[in-house]
Coordinates of C-alpha atoms in Angstrom, one line a residue:
V137 CA 13.2 -0.1 -6.5
I138 CA 13.7 -2.9 -4.1
G139 CA 11.4 -2.9 -0.9
L140 CA 9.5 -4.7 1.5
V141 CA 5.8 -5.0 1.0
I142 CA 4.1 -3.4 4.2
G143 CA 0.6 -3.2 3.0
K144 CA -1.6 -4.5 0.2
T145 CA -5.2 -4.0 -0.9
D146 CA -7.6 -6.5 -2.5
V147 CA -8.2 -6.6 -5.9
R148 CA -11.2 -4.5 -7.3
S149 CA -12.9 -3.9 -10.4
F150 CA -14.6 -0.6 -11.7
P151 CA -16.6 -0.1 -15.1
D152 CA -14.2 0.9 -17.7
R153 CA -15.4 4.5 -19.3
K154 CA -13.6 4.2 -22.3
N155 CA -14.9 0.5 -22.9
I156 CA -18.5 0.6 -22.1
G157 CA -19.6 -2.9 -20.7
T158 CA -16.1 -3.8 -19.6
E159 CA -14.2 -3.4 -16.4
R160 CA -10.8 -2.7 -15.3
Y161 CA -8.9 -4.3 -12.2
T162 CA -6.7 -2.7 -9.8
F163 CA -5.1 -3.1 -6.6
S164 CA -2.3 -1.2 -4.6
F165 CA 0.6 -1.7 -2.1
T166 CA 2.9 0.2 -0.1
I167 CA 6.6 -0.5 -0.3
R168 CA 9.5 0.5 2.1
D169 CA 13.2 0.5 1.9
S170 CA 14.4 2.5 4.7
P171 CA 12.7 3.7 8.3
T172 CA 12.0 7.0 6.7
Y173 CA 10.6 6.5 3.1
F174 CA 7.8 4.3 1.7
I175 CA 5.4 4.6 -1.2
N176 CA 2.4 3.6 -2.7
V177 CA 2.3 1.7 -5.8
Q178 CA -0.7 1.1 -7.8
S179 CA -1.4 -1.1 -10.6
W180 CA -4.5 -1.1 -13.1
G181 CA -5.2 -3.7 -16.0
R182 CA -6.8 -6.6 -17.2
E183 CA -8.4 -9.1 -14.5
E184 CA -5.7 -11.9 -15.4
Y185 CA -2.8 -9.5 -15.1
I186 CA -3.9 -8.1 -11.6
R187 CA -5.0 -11.2 -10.3
S188 CA -1.8 -12.8 -11.2
L189 CA 0.1 -9.9 -10.0
S190 CA -1.7 -9.5 -6.9
E191 CA -1.3 -13.1 -5.8
S192 CA 2.6 -13.4 -6.7
F193 CA 3.5 -11.6 -3.5
R194 CA 2.2 -10.9 0.0
V195 CA 2.8 -8.5 3.2
G196 CA 6.3 -9.1 4.2
D197 CA 7.8 -10.1 0.8
C198 CA 10.7 -8.3 -0.6
V199 CA 10.1 -7.0 -4.3
T200 CA 11.8 -5.7 -7.1
I201 CA 10.0 -3.2 -9.2
E202 CA 11.4 -2.7 -12.7
N203 CA 10.2 0.0 -14.9
P204 CA 7.4 1.6 -12.9
L205 CA 5.8 5.1 -13.9
I206 CA 6.4 7.8 -11.5
Q207 CA 3.5 10.3 -10.9
S208 CA 2.8 12.8 -8.7
K209 CA 0.0 12.1 -6.5
E210 CA -3.3 13.9 -5.7
A211 CA -3.0 14.0 -2.1
E212 CA -6.5 14.3 -0.9
R213 CA -8.1 11.9 -3.3
E214 CA -5.4 9.3 -3.1
E215 CA -4.8 9.3 0.8
K216 CA -8.1 8.5 1.3
F217 CA -7.8 4.8 0.1
N218 CA -4.1 4.4 0.5
P219 CA -1.4 4.9 3.4
V220 CA -0.2 8.7 3.9
T221 CA 3.2 8.4 2.5
P222 CA 6.1 10.9 2.9
S223 CA 6.6 11.1 -0.9
C224 CA 4.6 13.3 -3.3
Y225 CA 4.7 10.6 -5.6
K226 CA 3.3 7.0 -6.3
L227 CA 4.6 4.3 -8.6
L228 CA 2.4 3.1 -11.3
L229 CA 3.0 -0.4 -12.7
S230 CA 1.9 -1.1 -16.3
E231 CA 1.2 -4.5 -17.7
N232 CA 3.5 -3.9 -21.0
H233 CA 6.4 -2.1 -19.3
S234 CA 6.5 -3.0 -15.7
V235 CA 7.8 -6.2 -14.0
V236 CA 7.5 -7.1 -10.1
K237 CA 9.8 -9.8 -8.8
T238 CA 9.7 -11.3 -5.3
S239 CA 12.8 -12.4 -3.3
S240 CA 13.8 -13.4 -0.1
C241 CA 14.8 -10.5 2.1
Y242 CA 18.0 -12.8 3.1
D243 CA 18.8 -12.5 -0.7
T244 CA 18.5 -9.0 -1.0
D245 CA 19.0 -7.0 2.2
T246 CA 18.2 -8.4 5.7
R247 CA 18.0 -4.8 7.1
L248 CA 14.9 -4.7 5.1
L249 CA 13.2 -7.2 7.4
S250 CA 13.0 -4.8 10.6
L251 CA 10.9 -2.4 8.5
L252 CA 8.2 -4.7 8.9
H253 CA 7.1 -3.8 12.2
L254 CA 7.9 0.1 12.3
P255 CA 4.9 2.2 12.2
V256 CA 4.1 4.4 9.3
K257 CA 2.7 7.6 11.3
D258 CA 4.7 10.0 13.6
P259 CA 4.7 8.5 17.4
Q260 CA 3.2 11.5 18.6
D261 CA 0.2 11.1 16.3
Y262 CA -1.5 8.1 18.0
Y263 CA -4.3 7.8 20.7
S264 CA -4.0 4.7 23.1
L265 CA -7.1 2.5 23.7
G266 CA -7.1 4.0 27.3
D267 CA -7.3 7.4 26.0
I268 CA -10.4 6.3 23.8
V269 CA -12.1 4.9 26.6
A270 CA -11.4 7.9 29.0
N271 CA -12.5 10.4 26.4
G272 CA -14.8 8.5 23.9
Q273 CA -17.6 11.2 24.1
S274 CA -15.2 13.9 23.3
L275 CA -13.6 12.0 20.2
H276 CA -17.1 11.0 18.6
G277 CA -17.1 11.5 14.9
R278 CA -13.0 12.0 14.8
V279 CA -10.9 9.7 12.7
L280 CA -8.0 8.6 15.1
N281 CA -4.7 6.8 14.7
L282 CA -4.5 3.7 17.0
L283 CA -1.5 1.8 17.9
A284 CA -2.4 -1.3 19.6
A285 CA -1.0 -5.0 19.8
V286 CA -3.3 -8.0 19.5
M287 CA -3.0 -10.1 23.0
S288 CA -5.1 -12.9 21.7
V289 CA -7.3 -14.4 19.2
S290 CA -10.2 -16.8 19.5
E291 CA -13.5 -17.4 18.0

């Protein structure tokens, strides 16, 4: 699979239920290869493997994923922590079988570069900042999708 990394989480650790006293490490990222299709990728493993893999690419890089495991996703559980994707599957990376290679988008497919700035949500599913200011009371406690642009950055 070749795609553009459009999102990435930080490395996290969890107690390993099988080996008490040790920890398992994980991070996930989302890749996109067309305006319509993107998928979440998750990796679990030893700290050295996960940290090395996570540091090997960043958002905006093109990656080639070889030998991922394809799994059905548990939509309710997984979409709390990852972007909602149009696929009912996710890719799982294995330290022993999977390989992730980075490359320049110019070397693979320049069309991928334009995908970085496309929203992943339906254009009709956003609130503007003006809507929130005007209707803030009635929106209290709701989860909203926002589409906004950064106008300036300062201390």
